[in-house]
Short mmCIF file of C-alpha atoms and ligand atoms in Angstrom, two decimals:
data_model
loop_
_atom_site.label_atom_id
_atom_site.label_comp_id
_atom_site.label_asym_id
_atom_site.label_seq_id
_atom_site.Cartn_x
_atom_site.Cartn_y
_atom_site.Cartn_z
CA UNK A 1 94.41 223.21 272.59
CA UNK A 2 93.16 225.81 270.16
CA UNK A 3 96.34 227.57 269.91
CA UNK A 4 97.79 224.20 269.08
CA UNK A 5 95.60 223.87 266.09
CA UNK A 6 96.27 226.93 265.24
CA UNK A 7 99.79 226.70 265.23
CA UNK A 8 98.95 223.28 262.85
CA UNK A 9 96.93 225.79 260.80
CA UNK A 10 99.31 228.13 260.53
CA UNK A 11 101.92 225.24 259.75
CA UNK A 12 99.95 224.03 257.04
CA UNK A 13 99.51 227.30 255.53
CA UNK A 14 103.38 228.07 255.23
CA UNK A 15 103.53 224.91 253.94
CA UNK A 16 100.89 226.12 250.97
CA UNK A 17 102.46 229.79 251.10
CA UNK A 18 105.69 227.96 250.06
CA UNK A 19 104.59 225.90 247.29
CA UNK A 20 102.99 228.97 245.77
CA UNK A 21 106.00 231.11 246.07
CA UNK A 22 107.72 228.41 244.45
CA UNK A 23 105.11 227.47 241.86
CA UNK A 24 104.93 231.55 240.31
CA UNK A 25 108.52 232.50 241.04
CA UNK A 26 111.88 231.11 239.03
CA UNK A 27 113.70 228.13 241.80
CA UNK A 28 117.38 228.49 240.45
CA UNK A 29 119.18 226.73 243.63
CA UNK A 30 121.42 224.91 242.42
CA UNK A 31 120.84 222.17 245.03
CA UNK A 32 117.48 221.58 244.77
CA UNK A 33 114.59 219.96 242.29
CA UNK A 34 111.36 219.28 241.56
CA UNK A 35 110.02 216.20 241.85
CA UNK A 36 107.45 214.38 239.54
CA UNK A 37 104.04 213.17 240.14
CA UNK A 38 104.58 209.68 240.70
CA UNK A 39 107.54 210.21 242.60
CA UNK A 40 104.99 212.22 245.18
CA UNK A 41 102.86 209.70 245.00
CA UNK A 42 105.81 206.83 246.62
CA UNK A 43 106.62 209.74 248.86
CA UNK A 44 103.16 210.33 250.29
CA UNK A 45 102.41 206.91 251.11
CA UNK A 46 102.04 204.60 253.78
CA UNK A 47 105.76 203.64 253.64
CA UNK A 48 106.69 207.36 255.31
CA UNK A 49 106.05 205.64 258.90
CA UNK A 50 107.56 202.42 258.43
CA UNK A 51 110.75 200.85 259.17
CA UNK A 52 113.23 198.62 257.80
CA UNK A 53 116.85 197.67 258.71
CA UNK A 54 119.12 196.14 257.06
CA UNK A 55 118.88 194.82 253.13
CA UNK A 56 116.40 193.10 251.52
CA UNK A 57 115.80 189.59 252.62
CA UNK A 58 117.55 190.28 255.77
CA UNK A 59 115.67 192.22 258.22
CA UNK A 60 115.30 192.78 261.80
CA UNK A 61 111.65 194.21 261.43
CA UNK A 62 108.43 192.33 260.10
CA UNK A 63 106.59 193.79 257.57
CA UNK A 64 108.97 194.78 254.96
CA UNK A 65 107.88 191.56 252.13
CA UNK A 66 106.23 194.58 249.82
CA UNK A 67 109.17 197.37 250.77
CA UNK A 68 112.07 194.65 249.64
CA UNK A 69 110.19 194.74 246.67
CA UNK A 70 110.86 198.10 246.19
CA UNK A 71 114.18 198.27 247.45
CA UNK A 72 115.64 195.77 245.60
CA UNK A 73 114.34 197.35 241.95
CA UNK A 74 115.66 200.52 243.37
CA UNK A 75 119.10 198.73 243.85
CA UNK A 76 119.20 197.42 240.28
CA UNK A 77 117.98 200.67 238.76
CA UNK A 78 120.44 202.80 240.17
CA UNK A 79 123.39 200.07 239.21
CA UNK A 80 121.68 200.41 235.18
CA UNK A 81 121.64 204.09 235.96
CA UNK A 82 124.58 205.33 237.04
CA UNK A 83 126.27 202.35 235.13
CA UNK A 84 127.92 200.45 239.05
CA UNK A 85 128.34 196.93 239.99
CA UNK A 86 127.50 198.25 243.57
CA UNK A 87 124.33 200.42 244.89
CA UNK A 88 123.11 201.31 248.12
CA UNK A 89 120.23 203.48 248.23
CA UNK A 90 119.53 203.68 252.02
CA UNK A 91 121.69 207.19 252.69
CA UNK A 92 119.02 209.85 253.88
CA UNK A 93 121.12 212.34 252.52
CA UNK A 94 124.48 213.75 250.48
CA UNK A 95 125.91 213.98 254.06
CA UNK A 96 125.53 210.52 255.48
CA UNK A 97 126.36 209.12 252.25
CA UNK A 98 129.77 211.05 252.57
CA UNK A 99 129.48 209.96 256.27
CA UNK A 100 129.21 206.13 255.41
CA UNK A 101 132.26 206.39 252.77
CA UNK A 102 134.46 207.82 255.10
CA UNK A 103 133.57 205.47 257.50
CA UNK A 104 134.04 202.40 254.90
CA UNK A 105 137.36 203.66 253.92
CA UNK A 106 139.27 205.84 256.40
CA UNK A 107 140.18 205.28 260.22
CA UNK A 108 140.48 208.36 262.78
CA UNK A 109 143.66 210.14 262.45
CA UNK A 110 144.12 208.95 258.68
CA UNK A 111 145.36 211.99 256.65
CA UNK A 112 142.80 212.93 253.65
CA UNK A 113 142.95 215.67 250.78
CA UNK A 114 139.76 217.31 249.57
CA UNK A 115 138.69 221.12 248.25
CA UNK A 116 138.60 223.48 250.74
CA UNK A 117 135.27 224.97 251.43
CA UNK A 118 136.19 228.57 250.36
CA UNK A 119 137.13 227.17 246.99
CA UNK A 120 133.60 225.51 247.14
CA UNK A 121 134.01 222.25 249.07
CA UNK A 122 131.23 221.26 250.94
CA UNK A 123 131.03 221.33 254.54
CA UNK A 124 130.69 217.49 255.15
CA UNK A 125 134.37 217.64 253.28
CA UNK A 126 135.82 220.03 256.33
CA UNK A 127 136.77 219.80 259.67
CA UNK A 128 133.46 221.25 260.63
CA UNK A 129 131.81 218.60 258.97
CA UNK A 130 131.88 214.67 258.73
CA UNK A 131 135.54 214.90 257.58
CA UNK A 132 135.95 216.42 261.51
CA UNK A 133 133.47 214.12 262.93
CA UNK A 134 135.57 211.09 261.55
CA UNK A 135 138.61 212.47 263.29
CA UNK A 136 140.52 212.74 259.66
CA UNK A 137 143.81 214.88 259.15
CA UNK A 138 142.85 217.51 256.11
CA UNK A 139 144.73 219.08 253.64
CA UNK A 140 143.32 220.82 251.14
CA UNK A 141 144.01 221.04 247.29
CA UNK A 142 145.71 224.25 245.98
CA UNK A 143 142.89 226.09 243.71
CA UNK A 144 142.88 227.21 239.88
CA UNK A 145 140.86 230.11 240.47
CA UNK A 146 140.81 230.91 236.34
CA UNK A 147 140.03 227.78 235.85
CA UNK A 148 138.08 226.99 238.84
CA UNK A 149 138.97 223.43 239.52
CA UNK A 150 142.09 222.06 241.73
CA UNK A 151 145.37 223.49 240.34
CA UNK A 152 145.74 219.96 238.92
CA UNK A 153 149.81 219.76 239.17
CA UNK A 154 150.11 221.05 242.54
CA UNK A 155 146.93 219.03 243.66
CA UNK A 156 148.49 215.46 242.02
CA UNK A 157 151.87 216.83 243.90
CA UNK A 158 150.34 217.40 246.80
CA UNK A 159 148.43 214.31 247.28
CA UNK A 160 152.18 212.71 246.45
CA UNK A 161 153.37 214.01 249.51
CA UNK A 162 150.58 213.88 251.76
CA UNK A 163 149.90 210.19 251.31
CA UNK A 164 146.51 210.36 252.55
CA UNK A 165 144.10 207.45 252.85
CA UNK A 166 141.50 209.03 250.67
CA UNK A 167 141.96 211.38 247.74
CA UNK A 168 138.11 213.59 247.91
CA UNK A 169 137.56 214.90 244.91
CA UNK A 170 133.64 216.85 244.67
CA UNK A 171 132.44 219.93 245.55
CA UNK A 172 129.46 221.90 245.80
CA UNK A 173 130.43 225.23 243.50
CA UNK A 174 131.31 222.18 240.47
CA UNK A 175 131.64 224.28 237.03
CA UNK A 176 133.43 221.83 235.15
CA UNK A 177 134.68 218.08 235.23
CA UNK A 178 137.04 217.75 237.93
CA UNK A 179 140.29 216.41 236.86
CA UNK A 180 139.78 213.54 238.07
CA UNK A 181 142.17 210.53 236.03
CA UNK A 182 144.95 212.81 236.78
CA UNK A 183 144.44 212.95 241.01
CA UNK A 184 143.27 209.28 240.97
CA UNK A 185 146.18 208.11 239.57
CA UNK A 186 148.26 209.87 241.91
CA UNK A 187 146.35 208.95 244.77
CA UNK A 188 146.55 205.14 243.74
CA UNK A 189 150.41 205.61 243.59
CA UNK A 190 150.30 206.12 246.64
CA UNK A 191 147.58 203.75 248.00
CA UNK A 192 144.51 206.03 248.61
CA UNK A 193 141.35 205.53 248.03
CA UNK A 194 139.58 208.08 246.00
CA UNK A 195 135.72 209.50 246.62
CA UNK A 196 134.43 211.57 244.42
CA UNK A 197 131.49 213.52 245.86
CA UNK A 198 128.76 213.88 242.76
CA UNK A 199 125.99 215.04 245.31
CA UNK A 200 125.58 218.51 242.72
CA UNK A 201 126.12 216.38 239.42
CA UNK A 202 124.81 212.76 239.47
CA UNK A 203 121.72 213.85 237.13
CA UNK A 204 124.40 214.80 234.66
CA UNK A 205 126.69 212.13 234.86
CA UNK A 206 123.61 209.13 234.88
CA UNK A 207 122.34 211.15 231.84
CA UNK A 208 126.32 211.33 230.00
CA UNK A 209 126.26 215.03 229.82
CA UNK A 210 129.23 215.46 232.37
CA UNK A 211 132.46 212.90 232.90
CA UNK A 212 132.07 209.54 234.27
CA UNK A 213 133.61 209.09 237.39
CA UNK A 214 133.39 205.45 237.94
CA UNK A 215 135.69 205.24 235.01
CA UNK A 216 138.33 208.09 235.48
CA UNK A 217 139.31 206.35 238.77
CA UNK A 218 137.09 206.93 241.50
CA UNK A 219 136.57 203.99 243.96
CA UNK A 220 133.45 205.13 245.38
CA UNK A 221 130.79 207.83 244.78
CA UNK A 222 129.16 209.65 246.95
CA UNK A 223 125.81 211.98 246.00
CA UNK A 224 122.48 213.47 246.57
CA UNK A 225 119.33 211.97 245.09
CA UNK A 226 117.63 215.19 244.97
CA UNK A 227 119.73 217.87 243.11
CA UNK A 228 120.24 217.54 239.24
CA UNK A 229 119.29 213.67 239.96
CA UNK A 230 115.45 214.88 240.63
CA UNK A 231 114.22 212.44 243.02
CA UNK A 232 113.09 212.63 246.46
CA UNK A 233 115.55 214.22 249.63
CA UNK A 234 118.19 211.56 250.22
CA UNK A 235 121.55 209.82 249.08
CA UNK A 236 123.50 207.51 247.11
CA UNK A 237 126.22 205.08 247.79
CA UNK A 238 128.09 204.16 244.09
CA UNK A 239 131.06 201.84 243.30
CA UNK A 240 132.06 200.09 240.38
CA UNK A 241 134.27 197.87 242.30
CA UNK A 242 133.24 193.52 242.06
CA UNK A 243 135.65 193.07 245.52
CA UNK A 244 132.78 191.89 247.81
CA UNK A 245 134.92 192.40 250.65
CA UNK A 246 134.78 196.12 249.74
CA UNK A 247 130.70 196.66 249.05
CA UNK A 248 130.03 194.65 252.16
CA UNK A 249 132.32 197.66 254.22
CA UNK A 250 130.18 199.54 252.16
CA UNK A 251 127.14 198.01 253.18
CA UNK A 252 128.13 197.83 257.03
CA UNK A 253 128.84 201.74 256.71
CA UNK A 254 125.61 201.97 256.09
CA UNK A 255 123.66 200.64 258.40
CA UNK A 256 124.62 200.20 261.02
CA UNK A 257 127.55 202.64 260.33
CA UNK A 258 125.89 205.90 259.49
CA UNK A 259 121.42 204.97 259.62
CA UNK A 260 119.41 202.93 261.42
CA UNK A 261 116.12 203.26 259.86
CA UNK A 262 116.04 205.24 256.98
CA UNK A 263 113.07 206.61 254.97
CA UNK A 264 111.28 203.84 253.21
CA UNK A 265 108.95 206.43 251.14
CA UNK A 266 112.04 208.12 249.83
CA UNK A 267 113.86 204.77 248.70
CA UNK A 268 110.73 203.79 246.95
CA UNK A 269 110.51 207.95 245.40
CA UNK A 270 113.98 207.36 244.46
CA UNK A 271 113.07 204.01 242.42
CA UNK A 272 110.55 205.72 240.43
CA UNK A 273 112.68 208.84 239.52
CA UNK A 274 115.02 205.96 238.56
CA UNK A 275 112.92 204.09 236.26
CA UNK A 276 111.88 207.83 235.10
CA UNK A 277 115.37 208.87 234.65
CA UNK A 278 116.08 205.44 232.19
CA UNK A 279 113.72 206.69 229.95
CA UNK A 280 113.91 210.42 230.10
CA UNK A 281 117.53 211.51 231.92
CA UNK A 282 119.41 211.73 228.80
CA UNK A 283 117.28 214.50 227.24
CA UNK A 284 116.80 216.48 230.78
CA UNK A 285 120.86 216.00 231.82
CA UNK A 286 121.92 217.15 227.97
CA UNK A 287 119.16 220.00 228.32
CA UNK A 288 120.01 221.20 231.59
CA UNK A 289 123.49 221.88 230.77
CA UNK A 290 122.50 223.40 227.33
CA UNK A 291 120.53 225.92 229.62
CA UNK A 292 123.05 226.45 231.90
CA UNK A 293 125.61 227.62 228.73
CA UNK A 294 122.80 229.64 227.36
CA UNK A 295 122.01 231.96 230.37
CA UNK A 296 125.99 232.27 231.28
CA UNK A 297 126.40 233.79 227.62
CA UNK A 298 122.99 235.92 227.80
CA UNK A 299 124.00 236.93 231.42
CA UNK A 300 127.39 238.35 230.22
CA UNK A 301 125.58 239.99 226.88
CA UNK A 302 123.25 241.70 229.79
CA UNK A 303 126.20 243.29 231.41
CA UNK A 304 127.20 240.90 234.43
CA UNK A 305 130.19 239.39 235.07
CA UNK A 306 130.12 235.81 234.43
CA UNK A 307 132.75 233.47 236.17
CA UNK A 308 135.22 231.30 233.89
CA UNK A 309 134.73 233.36 230.63
CA UNK A 310 137.72 231.40 228.99
CA UNK A 311 136.25 228.14 229.54
CA UNK A 312 132.84 228.86 228.18
CA UNK A 313 131.40 229.89 231.52
CA UNK A 314 130.49 226.09 232.37
CA UNK A 315 129.84 222.68 231.57
CA UNK A 316 127.50 222.12 234.14
CA UNK A 317 124.13 222.90 235.83
CA UNK A 318 126.07 225.92 237.41
CA UNK A 319 126.12 229.54 236.56
CA UNK A 320 128.24 231.94 238.65
CA UNK A 321 127.87 235.33 239.06
CA UNK A 322 130.28 238.58 240.45
CA UNK A 323 128.56 241.70 241.98
CA UNK A 324 130.72 244.09 243.67
CA UNK A 325 134.40 243.58 245.19
CA UNK A 326 135.35 240.47 247.38
CA UNK A 327 133.97 240.59 250.74
CA UNK A 328 131.19 243.27 249.58
CA UNK A 329 128.49 241.78 250.52
CA UNK A 330 127.14 242.51 246.97
CA UNK A 331 126.19 238.75 246.35
CA UNK A 332 123.67 238.57 249.66
CA UNK A 333 122.27 241.75 248.52
CA UNK A 334 121.52 240.41 245.07
CA UNK A 335 120.10 237.27 246.15
CA UNK A 336 117.85 239.16 248.26
CA UNK A 337 116.52 241.71 245.53
CA UNK A 338 116.01 238.65 243.18
CA UNK A 339 113.50 236.95 245.89
CA UNK A 340 111.39 239.94 245.79
CA UNK A 341 110.70 239.50 242.18
CA UNK A 342 110.19 235.35 242.92
CA UNK A 343 113.63 234.55 241.55
CA UNK A 344 115.16 232.11 244.15
CA UNK A 345 119.21 231.16 243.93
CA UNK A 346 122.09 231.73 247.06
CA UNK A 347 124.77 233.90 247.42
CA UNK A 348 127.91 232.30 247.09
CA UNK A 349 131.36 232.52 248.34
CA UNK A 350 133.74 233.17 245.25
CA UNK A 351 137.45 233.15 244.51
CA UNK A 352 138.98 236.08 246.80
CA UNK A 353 135.73 236.32 249.43
CA UNK A 354 136.84 235.22 252.80
CA UNK A 355 133.16 235.79 254.84
CA UNK A 356 131.07 233.32 254.00
CA UNK A 357 127.96 235.70 255.06
CA UNK A 358 128.69 238.49 252.71
CA UNK A 359 130.50 237.24 249.69
CA UNK A 360 130.27 238.73 246.32
CA UNK A 361 128.83 235.43 244.40
CA UNK A 362 125.59 234.21 243.05
CA UNK A 363 125.52 230.98 242.11
CA UNK A 364 122.75 229.73 239.93
CA UNK A 365 121.13 226.27 238.64
CA UNK A 366 119.29 225.81 235.61
CA UNK A 367 117.86 222.12 236.55
CA UNK A 368 114.53 222.62 237.83
CA UNK A 369 113.51 225.54 235.00
CA UNK A 370 114.95 222.73 232.53
CA UNK A 371 112.22 219.87 234.25
CA UNK A 372 109.72 222.51 233.63
CA UNK A 373 109.94 222.89 230.02
CA UNK A 374 112.20 225.99 229.59
CA UNK A 375 115.06 226.14 227.04
CA UNK A 376 117.27 228.26 225.44
CA UNK A 377 115.25 231.11 224.34
CA UNK A 378 113.49 231.03 228.17
CA UNK A 379 117.13 231.28 229.52
CA UNK A 380 117.43 234.95 227.87
CA UNK A 381 113.96 236.14 228.82
CA UNK A 382 115.68 235.10 232.58
CA UNK A 383 118.84 237.29 231.84
CA UNK A 384 116.68 239.55 230.86
CA UNK A 385 115.27 239.91 234.15
CA UNK A 386 118.00 239.61 236.16
CA UNK A 387 119.76 242.84 234.17
CA UNK A 388 116.38 245.07 234.72
CA UNK A 389 116.33 244.18 238.49
CA UNK A 390 120.09 244.46 239.51
CA UNK A 391 121.23 246.95 236.56
CA UNK A 392 118.68 249.07 235.66
CA UNK A 393 117.35 249.11 239.26
CA UNK A 394 114.02 248.35 238.21
CA UNK A 395 111.13 248.24 240.56
CA UNK A 396 111.12 244.42 241.91
CA UNK A 397 107.37 244.91 241.85
CA UNK A 398 106.80 244.98 238.34
CA UNK A 399 109.58 242.70 237.69
CA UNK A 400 107.25 240.02 239.81
CA UNK A 401 104.50 240.14 237.78
CA UNK A 402 106.74 239.32 234.56
CA UNK A 403 108.79 236.53 236.34
CA UNK A 404 105.01 235.59 237.14
CA UNK A 405 103.95 235.70 233.80
CA UNK A 406 106.66 233.95 232.32
CA UNK A 407 106.41 230.67 234.46
CA UNK A 408 102.92 230.33 234.12
CA UNK A 409 103.65 228.77 231.02
CA UNK A 410 106.00 226.36 232.65
CA UNK A 411 103.72 225.00 235.16
CA UNK A 412 104.12 221.22 235.11
CA UNK A 413 107.01 218.98 235.54
CA UNK A 414 108.41 217.12 232.24
CA UNK A 415 110.71 214.40 231.55
CA UNK A 416 108.28 212.32 233.67
CA UNK A 417 105.93 209.79 232.85
CA UNK A 418 102.03 210.76 233.22
CA UNK A 419 100.34 210.80 236.25
N1 DSN B 2 124.78 222.92 250.84
C1 DSN B 2 124.41 222.22 249.66
C2 DSN B 2 124.22 223.56 248.65
O1 DSN B 2 123.45 224.36 248.30
O2 DSN B 2 125.36 223.06 247.09
C3 DSN B 2 124.64 221.19 249.55
O3 DSN B 2 124.52 219.86 250.62
#
């Protein structure tokens, strides 16, 4: 009994330590974000233990009356924020959104085209992930490593040749808007559906600071609710189609296709995050991109090899840096060293790397620092901290103190309502 209690305490201590590490450091993982106090209230509620299946007003459980109000408000807000005629707010992650879209719009054995994981595609776009689970026959796009996007002419030619049922566009390494319109035109010519995985860039899209996939040919947009979109963990499934049959297919692919009950407290959190996004999202999205551009330029000025210089380094929340030669593992070492100074990032494969566990790159994101109120001048300070640690070889303990000092001025979450 004591051992069990001790274990519970050990878990809670680690939970608090994790909060302290992030709260005194610089969280720069491009797929993460921080939730607002009001979203936290919604998430930390009685709803966390409740069940619902179906859609508002059409449930398989009693007790859903209040939750029907919440989910209906979330759906309507998602339609406004993403400028979509259809929204499903139930998927429990971006991958689950992808599974639902694939279930709705493809059959096992169908052909699909996507970005390869080596070029930054997400694992759910791969044979080892949701694409394989659905039994799809995958062909990946030729990649333009200079522009860090599919080689548009070759990708369109490939789509015309392969004639897939689905052309999947989007990735986890996402520096620039995809050449979506051209690829969607090619896909529609051969009768393919177009799915845009906007997991990383959903908040930038909603804030008008990136491309607008539903106006550029995407039939369906999937995404996470917790990366640049600053809500609780989960997913969205969106479409601008008014085709009721398609909308029904998408809804049934979510339930019962890929979810039974879902995370009601997260749906409430998504609804609050959507409301806050309507009030603050445009500024937040533009500030996040401005910070990424400032960080990239500052890192380059400090002597780092920042990818895509010719295109201005980035047009999203992400920045990529190269450390050493391909497959050298220097990206892994850099990420580990940064963490000792309280700077949390992730190693990433870059063009030329072939080994996911020993790549040469780092992927950085500015969305969370932006949410804490940092701006372009703080991005210059951040770049200087990187230089002191990774180029000058300064002792991590000393850099850690300055990380802590910088962060102490940016404790609270911005772009949200008062608690
Ligand atoms: N693997 C995540 C990322 O960091 O991009 C997305 O699921």
